[in-house]
């Protein structure tokens, strides 16, 4: 048999040849949607590869992005990785100091950014040690007025290149992209994907029992391209010739609904918060989604899909929910829920119950659950254990070997999630071992908040727990013990925190208590706090 490396460039080459006219629609800020095709993306990705070469980018160099979902970001997905660079998609929602850390740690050589992030880039630029040039993803007419040196114009870079660039035949095990986890303790850690792992993951995303993408689909990509590469779906669309709708930053319910209707989306993916916003919009405006939408399935992941969201999609939208689970370390798709043959006669209720589980593994991924001693637990849907995973697109370590080995001798990676697995292989995430808070699909570190609070001279101790929230899924609640004889108000503490953490990390409420419970080894007993405060209803306070 022939040997051809599995390369990201082969995806866009194939799309341009086999599906040249398929539309890619990008919502632009304050403008009509931008429309192009795979032919255009292929040509411009080659021009971009030529431009990167001209800038001196070599194989393995990191190219950073701070950008929403749009056609230029898509060109970077193919152009930067295709020419041998490592595409590093940075999450612009992080606190500026985290962004600075991540870009410096990755040693990004060039940073491409949406002009909406100009203020952030200006603030960060003096501290980005490795970055040689900053590229505004815009045409000359939209270039921001600013004093930064080394500011380049994306469209001018492309215009200087012809489309004759030929993709190099790279080693399929070479690095292609880099994403950082938000970091539970300590600093964020990078996960470096290879061309091979990406292409294999892409095949799994497309398979019938996964998203089941095809040339008849138009995929609405509401998962940001900086969140594990939009779950690999831009590659998947290119592989099968599906159309894409890239919504930019317009992720409110009204914008999503309008765009889905106008562009005839057939499938979509995103975190539960996005779908809550869409469903609230539809309900408040008395829309008729069954008549107005072509949508037939929605992939929900990033955090657990609430039953109510699944029900509304099924009953009011006539849309099938695919519930997926994964993490940055798993590329991310590691499991996805579709009914089996035996479920064909299930009632709607039974099917919805099945859909609230996180699904089954595709070929290429293996899972097991273990007890605290590492012994495998039964797959009976009842035993709860540490979810372990291994496979073709699962990380074997972090970028630069941070934190040392992360897999055991048999390659099992402990995900930090607690789960059950039933006899049919359906995984259900019941808890997370870590104490992070997931708000709107993004992590908030309880430890960072606690440390910031304890930095106030009147605070003796602080603990932060997640409390369920109707819109954001979870929001932080802070529990504080004051130092004896000291006074501090809720507002004073919030003011203190707001200088140190991102605004959306601020706790929704602060409760002052006389004492926080501890374990024998002096650790805060969050279980106890959850029992006492976990039923807080936001708005009550
Ligand atoms: P990240 O690496 O930021 O994507 O976060 C990965 C973590 O998100 C996992 O370890 C889970 O704790 C959580 N997660 C992702 N998808 C789901 C899901 N469908 N249900 C419950 N938790 C999820």
Coordinates of N, CA, C and O and ligand atoms in Angstrom, one line a residue, residues 180-182 227-228 231 300-305 323-329 332 356-358 415-417 429 431-432 434 438 441-443, ligand 1:
X180 N -4.1 25.7 25.1 CA -3.8 25.7 26.6 C -5.1 25.4 27.4 O -6.1 25.9 27.1
X181 N -4.9 24.5 28.4 CA -6.0 24.3 29.3 C -6.0 25.5 30.2 O -5.0 26.2 30.4
X182 N -7.2 25.7 30.9 CA -7.2 26.9 31.7 C -6.5 26.8 33.0 O -6.4 27.7 33.8
X227 N -11.4 27.5 21.4 CA -11.7 26.5 22.4 C -11.5 25.1 21.7 O -12.4 24.6 21.0
X228 N -10.3 24.5 22.0 CA -9.9 23.3 21.3 C -10.3 23.3 19.9 O -10.9 22.3 19.4
X231 N -13.6 22.4 18.5 CA -13.8 20.9 18.6 C -13.5 20.2 17.3 O -14.0 19.1 17.0
X300 N -23.9 19.2 21.9 CA -23.7 20.0 23.1 C -22.5 19.4 23.8 O -22.5 18.2 24.0
X301 N -21.6 20.2 24.3 CA -20.5 19.7 25.0 C -19.8 20.8 25.8 O -20.3 22.0 25.8
X302 N -18.7 20.5 26.5 CA -18.0 21.5 27.2 C -18.4 21.5 28.7 O -17.6 21.7 29.6
X303 N -19.7 21.4 28.9 CA -20.2 21.0 30.3 C -21.5 20.3 30.1 O -22.0 20.2 28.9
X304 N -22.0 19.7 31.1 CA -23.1 18.8 31.0 C -24.3 19.5 30.4 O -24.7 20.6 30.8
X305 N -25.0 18.8 29.5 CA -26.2 19.4 28.8 C -27.3 19.2 29.8 O -27.7 18.1 30.2
X323 N -24.9 14.6 22.7 CA -24.2 15.1 23.9 C -22.8 14.5 23.8 O -22.6 13.3 23.8
X324 N -21.8 15.4 23.8 CA -20.4 14.9 23.7 C -19.6 15.3 24.9 O -19.9 16.3 25.6
X325 N -18.6 14.6 25.2 CA -17.7 14.9 26.3 C -16.3 14.9 25.8 O -15.9 14.0 24.9
X326 N -15.5 15.7 26.3 CA -14.1 15.7 26.0 C -13.3 16.8 26.7 O -13.9 17.5 27.5
X327 N -12.1 17.0 26.5 CA -11.3 18.0 27.1 C -10.1 18.4 26.2 O -9.9 17.8 25.1
X328 N -9.5 19.5 26.5 CA -8.4 20.0 25.7 C -7.4 18.8 25.4 O -6.9 18.6 24.3
X329 N -7.2 18.0 26.5 CA -6.2 16.9 26.4 C -6.7 15.8 25.4 O -6.0 14.9 25.1
X332 N -11.0 17.7 21.1 CA -11.5 17.2 22.4 C -12.4 16.0 22.3 O -12.7 15.4 23.3
X356 N -29.0 12.7 28.0 CA -28.3 13.5 29.1 C -27.0 12.8 29.5 O -26.2 13.4 30.3
X357 N -26.8 11.6 29.1 CA -25.5 11.0 29.3 C -24.5 11.5 28.3 O -24.9 12.0 27.2
X358 N -23.2 11.3 28.6 CA -22.2 11.9 27.7 C -21.8 11.0 26.5 O -20.8 11.3 25.8
X415 N -8.6 11.7 33.7 CA -9.2 13.0 33.2 C -9.5 14.0 34.3 O -9.8 15.1 34.1
X416 N -9.5 13.5 35.6 CA -10.0 14.3 36.7 C -11.5 14.4 36.8 O -12.0 15.0 37.7
X417 N -12.2 13.7 35.9 CA -13.7 13.6 36.0 C -14.1 12.3 36.7 O -13.4 11.3 36.6
X429 N -20.9 11.7 33.3 CA -20.0 12.4 34.2 C -20.9 12.8 35.4 O -21.9 13.5 35.3
X431 N -19.5 14.0 38.5 CA -18.8 15.0 39.3 C -17.5 15.3 38.7 O -17.1 14.6 37.7
X432 N -16.8 16.3 39.2 CA -15.4 16.5 38.8 C -14.6 16.5 40.0 O -14.9 17.0 41.0
X434 N -11.8 18.0 40.4 CA -11.3 19.3 40.6 C -12.5 20.2 41.1 O -13.6 19.9 40.8
X438 N -17.6 26.1 36.2 CA -17.7 26.3 34.8 C -18.8 27.3 34.5 O -20.0 27.0 34.8
X441 N -19.5 27.8 29.9 CA -18.6 27.0 29.1 C -17.1 27.3 29.4 O -16.3 26.6 28.8
X442 N -16.9 28.3 30.2 CA -15.5 28.6 30.5 C -15.2 28.4 32.0 O -16.0 28.6 32.8
X443 N -13.9 28.0 32.3 CA -13.5 27.7 33.6 C -13.3 29.0 34.4 O -12.7 29.9 33.9
Ligands
LIG1 P1 -11.7 21.9 28.7 O1 -10.4 21.2 28.6 O2 -11.7 23.3 29.1 O3 -12.6 21.6 27.5 O4 -12.6 21.2 29.9 C1 -12.7 19.8 30.0 C2 -13.7 19.4 31.1 O5 -15.0 19.9 30.8 C3 -13.9 18.0 31.3 O6 -12.8 17.4 32.0 C4 -15.2 17.9 32.0 O7 -15.0 18.1 33.4 C5 -15.9 19.1 31.4 N1 -16.9 18.6 30.4 C6 -16.7 18.7 29.0 N2 -17.8 18.2 28.4 C7 -18.7 17.8 29.4 C8 -19.9 17.2 29.3 N3 -20.6 17.0 28.2 N4 -20.5 17.0 30.5 C9 -19.9 17.2 31.7 N5 -18.7 17.8 31.8 C10 -18.1 18.1 30.6

